[in-house]
Amino acid sequence: MNDQVLEVRDLEYEYVTGKGRFRAIDHLSFSVREGEFVSIVGPSGSGKSTLLKTIAGLLRVTAGEIRVSGQVLTGQIPPQVAVVFQDYSRSLFPWMTVQENVEFPLKGKKFGRKEAAERSLESLVAVGLGDALKKYPWQLSGGMQQRVAIARAIAYRPTLLLMDEPFASVDAQTRADLEDLVLSIHQKYGTTILFITHDIDESIYLADRVLVLSQPPARLKADLKVDLPRPRHQIQTKQMPEFIRLRAEVSGMILQPGLAR
Ligand code: ADP
Ligand code: MG
């Protein structure tokens, strides 16, 4: 049986600009198995968001193939994929309550009113927002708004959850809390997660595997197994020799003098 949720093969992506074509992704191949937590780390401008947008069906690939649950993407947005972006302030509707924001995408799917309400409530409780159902996004902190976006993404139990630097705009303490929240969701629902970040520690702390991207055009520099026990712990895990070894290995690939931006 094929348990690959995501298969990316020989992917190429070129932006067409006024000055010609710019190749952002070059012959990139990897796959993600069901239930796996894979992070992708690379310097700013290395093509991470471009890659995510091709997988989410927001950009059409120039060459190569992407399969989600075995189905080749052909320019459509795959229904079983959910995305959480960095910019939470623009991802929620300000005129809807927290609960309405989470229910909204469910109503367009196959869920009835009652089921949509139950699922949104369960997801909001899972992200620790059971008390904030009737609040509006602008009444919440940045970290809480990002929790709403996560609840919305998990409410319809996506086969694949894509996250693009979701915690890059929150403070360090909130970021650590949100990392642990995503780990608890991964454990609770067994969701397959592809997590994009430029933060090396975060990429290792969360994942079963870390994929390292090169400068553009993005190629795969490394595909590293993260052999660290779960549940992870913000302090203990980061003191383990395996964590320190991986951090040095990834840093060596990303922070080469002259290549870092
Ligand atoms: P990352 O998310 O890793 O920071 P991006 O995927 O956003 O990188 O961008 C990868 C490269 O593609 C960068 O060099 C960027 O300047 C370029 N790029 C991004 N979006 C566009 C666009 N709409 N048109 C042309 N070039 C773009
Ligand atoms: Mg980006």
Short mmCIF file of C-alpha atoms and ligand atoms in Angstrom, two decimals:
data_model
loop_
_atom_site.label_atom_id
_atom_site.label_comp_id
_atom_site.label_asym_id
_atom_site.label_seq_id
_atom_site.Cartn_x
_atom_site.Cartn_y
_atom_site.Cartn_z
CA MET A 1 0.00 0.00 0.00
CA ASN A 2 1.12 3.51 -0.76
CA ASP A 3 1.19 5.47 2.49
CA GLN A 4 2.75 8.58 0.95
CA VAL A 5 0.50 11.55 1.59
CA LEU A 6 2.70 13.88 -0.43
CA GLU A 7 5.01 13.07 -3.34
CA VAL A 8 6.99 15.82 -5.03
CA ARG A 9 8.90 14.70 -8.10
CA ASP A 10 11.38 16.72 -10.18
CA LEU A 11 9.51 19.87 -9.29
CA GLU A 12 10.44 23.04 -11.10
CA TYR A 13 8.90 26.45 -10.65
CA GLU A 14 9.70 29.58 -12.63
CA TYR A 15 8.27 33.04 -12.02
CA VAL A 16 7.68 35.00 -15.19
CA THR A 17 8.59 38.63 -14.56
CA GLY A 18 9.02 41.76 -16.64
CA LYS A 19 12.74 40.97 -16.76
CA GLY A 20 12.29 37.38 -17.88
CA ARG A 21 12.00 34.07 -16.11
CA PHE A 22 13.30 33.43 -12.60
CA ARG A 23 13.73 29.83 -11.51
CA ALA A 24 12.77 29.55 -7.84
CA ILE A 25 12.69 25.74 -7.60
CA ASP A 26 14.87 23.31 -9.49
CA HIS A 27 14.39 19.54 -9.70
CA LEU A 28 13.14 19.10 -6.19
CA SER A 29 11.99 15.64 -5.07
CA PHE A 30 10.83 14.32 -1.71
CA SER A 31 7.87 12.61 -0.13
CA VAL A 32 6.04 12.66 3.17
CA ARG A 33 4.44 9.58 4.72
CA GLU A 34 1.12 9.48 6.51
CA GLY A 35 1.42 10.84 10.05
CA GLU A 36 4.92 12.20 9.52
CA PHE A 37 5.99 15.63 10.74
CA VAL A 38 8.44 17.03 8.20
CA SER A 39 10.00 20.46 8.38
CA ILE A 40 11.60 22.38 5.57
CA VAL A 41 14.29 24.84 6.52
CA GLY A 42 16.15 27.25 4.29
CA PRO A 43 17.38 30.82 4.24
CA SER A 44 15.09 33.70 3.39
CA GLY A 45 14.39 33.75 -0.34
CA SER A 46 15.24 30.08 -0.81
CA GLY A 47 11.88 29.21 -2.32
CA LYS A 48 10.07 27.84 0.74
CA SER A 49 6.84 29.78 0.24
CA THR A 50 6.92 29.08 -3.49
CA LEU A 51 7.14 25.38 -2.73
CA LEU A 52 4.25 25.57 -0.28
CA LYS A 53 2.10 27.46 -2.78
CA THR A 54 2.68 24.83 -5.45
CA ILE A 55 1.65 22.06 -3.02
CA ALA A 56 -1.42 24.06 -1.96
CA GLY A 57 -2.38 24.40 -5.63
CA LEU A 58 -2.02 28.20 -5.53
CA LEU A 59 0.77 28.16 -8.13
CA ARG A 60 0.86 25.84 -11.10
CA VAL A 61 4.12 23.89 -11.43
CA THR A 62 6.39 24.68 -14.39
CA ALA A 63 7.57 21.06 -14.62
CA GLY A 64 7.47 17.91 -12.54
CA GLU A 65 4.67 16.45 -10.52
CA ILE A 66 3.00 16.78 -7.13
CA ARG A 67 0.74 14.06 -5.78
CA VAL A 68 -1.46 14.37 -2.71
CA SER A 69 -2.76 10.99 -1.54
CA GLY A 70 -1.72 9.59 -4.92
CA GLN A 71 -3.70 12.14 -6.96
CA VAL A 72 -1.71 14.35 -9.31
CA LEU A 73 -2.38 18.06 -8.79
CA THR A 74 -3.49 19.77 -11.94
CA GLY A 75 -3.77 23.40 -10.96
CA GLN A 76 -6.66 22.90 -8.56
CA ILE A 77 -6.62 23.45 -4.81
CA PRO A 78 -6.60 19.98 -3.25
CA PRO A 79 -9.59 19.76 -0.89
CA GLN A 80 -7.83 17.60 1.69
CA VAL A 81 -5.03 20.15 2.25
CA ALA A 82 -5.18 22.96 4.83
CA VAL A 83 -2.76 25.88 5.09
CA VAL A 84 -1.69 28.14 7.96
CA PHE A 85 0.23 31.23 6.86
CA GLN A 86 2.50 33.56 8.80
CA ASP A 87 0.26 36.58 8.54
CA TYR A 88 -2.55 35.80 10.98
CA SER A 89 -3.82 39.39 10.90
CA ARG A 90 -4.95 38.93 7.31
CA SER A 91 -6.09 35.32 7.51
CA LEU A 92 -9.15 35.81 9.75
CA PHE A 93 -12.35 37.69 8.95
CA PRO A 94 -12.58 40.62 11.39
CA TRP A 95 -16.40 40.78 11.26
CA MET A 96 -16.86 37.14 12.28
CA THR A 97 -16.49 35.74 15.77
CA VAL A 98 -13.79 33.21 16.52
CA GLN A 99 -16.31 30.39 16.23
CA GLU A 100 -17.73 31.70 12.95
CA ASN A 101 -14.24 31.99 11.50
CA VAL A 102 -13.58 28.32 12.23
CA GLU A 103 -17.00 27.16 10.98
CA PHE A 104 -16.94 29.18 7.79
CA PRO A 105 -14.81 26.86 5.60
CA LEU A 106 -16.66 23.80 6.94
CA LYS A 107 -19.97 25.08 5.63
CA GLY A 108 -18.64 25.06 2.08
CA LYS A 109 -17.68 21.39 2.51
CA LYS A 110 -19.86 18.41 3.10
CA PHE A 111 -20.67 19.23 6.73
CA GLY A 112 -24.12 20.10 8.02
CA ARG A 113 -24.77 22.96 10.47
CA LYS A 114 -24.69 20.81 13.56
CA GLU A 115 -21.55 18.93 12.60
CA ALA A 116 -19.79 22.16 11.62
CA ALA A 117 -20.63 23.63 15.04
CA GLU A 118 -19.42 20.52 16.87
CA ARG A 119 -16.18 20.32 14.94
CA SER A 120 -15.36 23.98 15.34
CA LEU A 121 -16.01 23.78 19.06
CA GLU A 122 -13.83 20.69 19.44
CA SER A 123 -10.97 22.29 17.48
CA LEU A 124 -11.17 25.52 19.45
CA VAL A 125 -11.06 23.58 22.72
CA ALA A 126 -8.06 21.62 21.37
CA VAL A 127 -6.14 24.87 20.80
CA GLY A 128 -7.12 26.23 24.24
CA LEU A 129 -9.70 28.76 23.03
CA GLY A 130 -12.85 27.19 24.43
CA ASP A 131 -13.54 30.42 26.35
CA ALA A 132 -13.10 32.78 23.39
CA LEU A 133 -15.79 31.51 20.99
CA LYS A 134 -17.79 34.75 20.87
CA LYS A 135 -14.81 37.10 20.69
CA TYR A 136 -13.71 38.86 17.52
CA PRO A 137 -10.18 38.40 16.13
CA TRP A 138 -9.22 42.00 16.87
CA GLN A 139 -9.94 41.38 20.57
CA LEU A 140 -7.23 38.68 20.68
CA SER A 141 -3.43 38.74 20.87
CA GLY A 142 -1.37 37.68 17.86
CA GLY A 143 -0.66 34.28 19.38
CA MET A 144 -4.38 33.71 20.03
CA GLN A 145 -5.27 34.72 16.48
CA GLN A 146 -2.79 32.19 15.19
CA ARG A 147 -4.49 29.58 17.42
CA VAL A 148 -7.78 30.40 15.69
CA ALA A 149 -6.11 29.88 12.30
CA ILE A 150 -4.78 26.51 13.51
CA ALA A 151 -8.21 25.50 14.83
CA ARG A 152 -9.76 26.40 11.48
CA ALA A 153 -7.16 24.30 9.67
CA ILE A 154 -7.65 21.20 11.83
CA ALA A 155 -11.45 21.45 12.03
CA TYR A 156 -11.94 19.48 8.85
CA ARG A 157 -9.18 17.00 9.61
CA PRO A 158 -6.94 17.68 6.63
CA THR A 159 -4.94 14.81 5.18
CA LEU A 160 -2.05 17.25 4.94
CA LEU A 161 -1.49 20.39 6.99
CA LEU A 162 0.88 22.94 5.44
CA MET A 163 2.34 25.65 7.66
CA ASP A 164 4.42 28.52 6.25
CA GLU A 165 6.51 30.19 8.97
CA PRO A 166 3.38 30.36 11.14
CA PHE A 167 5.16 31.63 14.26
CA ALA A 168 7.59 34.10 12.71
CA SER A 169 5.66 37.17 13.91
CA VAL A 170 5.04 36.31 17.57
CA ASP A 171 7.25 36.75 20.63
CA ALA A 172 9.57 33.96 21.82
CA GLN A 173 7.37 32.70 24.68
CA THR A 174 4.24 32.59 22.51
CA ARG A 175 6.23 30.88 19.81
CA ALA A 176 7.34 28.11 22.18
CA ASP A 177 3.72 27.65 23.34
CA LEU A 178 2.47 27.44 19.75
CA GLU A 179 5.19 24.94 18.82
CA ASP A 180 4.05 22.71 21.67
CA LEU A 181 0.44 23.20 20.62
CA VAL A 182 1.23 21.97 17.10
CA LEU A 183 3.05 18.97 18.57
CA SER A 184 0.03 18.14 20.72
CA ILE A 185 -2.26 18.35 17.67
CA HIS A 186 0.08 16.14 15.68
CA GLN A 187 -0.06 13.60 18.46
CA LYS A 188 -3.80 13.85 19.09
CA TYR A 189 -5.00 13.66 15.48
CA GLY A 190 -2.03 11.99 13.77
CA THR A 191 -2.10 14.78 11.18
CA THR A 192 0.58 14.74 8.49
CA ILE A 193 2.35 18.09 8.74
CA LEU A 194 4.74 19.92 6.43
CA PHE A 195 6.15 22.82 8.41
CA ILE A 196 8.18 25.56 6.76
CA THR A 197 10.54 27.72 8.80
CA HIS A 198 13.82 29.60 8.57
CA ASP A 199 14.49 28.81 12.26
CA ILE A 200 16.90 25.89 12.55
CA ASP A 201 16.05 25.02 16.18
CA GLU A 202 12.34 25.06 15.43
CA SER A 203 12.76 22.82 12.38
CA ILE A 204 14.55 20.17 14.46
CA TYR A 205 12.49 20.51 17.62
CA LEU A 206 9.20 19.75 15.86
CA ALA A 207 10.01 17.22 13.19
CA ASP A 208 10.64 13.58 12.38
CA ARG A 209 12.66 14.73 9.36
CA VAL A 210 14.27 17.99 8.33
CA LEU A 211 14.65 18.88 4.66
CA VAL A 212 17.26 21.55 4.00
CA LEU A 213 16.82 23.78 0.95
CA SER A 214 19.64 25.52 -0.89
CA GLN A 215 19.74 29.10 -2.13
CA PRO A 216 17.49 29.59 -5.15
CA PRO A 217 16.87 27.88 -7.37
CA ALA A 218 15.89 25.65 -4.45
CA ARG A 219 17.26 22.14 -4.42
CA LEU A 220 17.34 19.64 -1.62
CA LYS A 221 20.65 19.90 0.26
CA ALA A 222 19.80 17.26 2.85
CA ASP A 223 17.04 15.03 4.15
CA LEU A 224 17.86 14.37 7.82
CA LYS A 225 16.15 11.98 10.19
CA VAL A 226 15.50 13.50 13.63
CA ASP A 227 16.10 10.73 16.12
CA LEU A 228 14.77 12.46 19.23
CA PRO A 229 12.20 10.98 21.62
CA ARG A 230 8.63 12.29 21.86
CA PRO A 231 7.03 14.01 23.65
CA ARG A 232 9.54 16.79 23.08
CA HIS A 233 10.40 19.29 25.73
CA GLN A 234 11.53 22.87 25.06
CA ILE A 235 14.52 22.63 27.41
CA GLN A 236 15.46 18.96 27.75
CA THR A 237 15.13 18.10 24.05
CA LYS A 238 17.34 21.00 23.03
CA GLN A 239 20.07 19.84 25.43
CA MET A 240 20.30 16.35 23.95
CA PRO A 241 23.48 15.48 22.03
CA GLU A 242 21.43 14.47 18.95
CA PHE A 243 19.73 17.88 18.89
CA ILE A 244 23.06 19.69 19.21
CA ARG A 245 24.59 17.52 16.49
CA LEU A 246 21.69 18.17 14.10
CA ARG A 247 21.72 21.90 14.82
CA ALA A 248 25.42 22.05 13.91
CA GLU A 249 24.85 20.01 10.77
CA VAL A 250 21.96 22.15 9.52
CA SER A 251 23.66 25.42 10.51
CA GLY A 252 26.75 24.38 8.56
CA MET A 253 24.61 23.98 5.45
CA ILE A 254 22.58 27.17 5.84
CA LEU A 255 24.90 29.68 7.47
CA GLN A 256 27.89 29.41 5.15
CA PRO A 257 29.61 32.78 4.98
CA GLY A 258 28.73 34.57 1.81
CA LEU A 259 25.58 32.54 1.32
CA ALA A 260 23.55 33.81 4.24
CA ARG A 261 21.36 36.83 3.55
P1 ADP B 1 11.15 32.06 0.98
O1 ADP B 1 9.73 31.75 1.33
O2 ADP B 1 12.08 30.90 1.19
O3 ADP B 1 11.67 33.28 1.67
P2 ADP B 1 10.05 32.62 -1.66
O4 ADP B 1 9.48 31.32 -2.12
O5 ADP B 1 9.11 33.63 -1.17
O6 ADP B 1 11.23 32.34 -0.61
O7 ADP B 1 10.87 33.25 -2.85
C1 ADP B 1 11.86 32.49 -3.57
C2 ADP B 1 12.49 33.35 -4.65
O8 ADP B 1 11.50 33.67 -5.62
C3 ADP B 1 13.03 34.68 -4.10
O9 ADP B 1 14.24 34.94 -4.74
C4 ADP B 1 11.96 35.68 -4.49
O10 ADP B 1 12.53 36.94 -4.73
C5 ADP B 1 11.38 35.08 -5.76
N1 ADP B 1 9.96 35.42 -5.91
C6 ADP B 1 8.98 35.21 -5.00
N2 ADP B 1 7.78 35.60 -5.46
C7 ADP B 1 8.00 36.10 -6.70
C8 ADP B 1 7.17 36.69 -7.72
N3 ADP B 1 5.84 36.81 -7.54
N4 ADP B 1 7.76 37.07 -8.87
C9 ADP B 1 9.09 36.92 -9.06
N5 ADP B 1 9.93 36.37 -8.16
C10 ADP B 1 9.41 35.97 -7.00
MG MG B 2 8.41 32.60 2.74
#
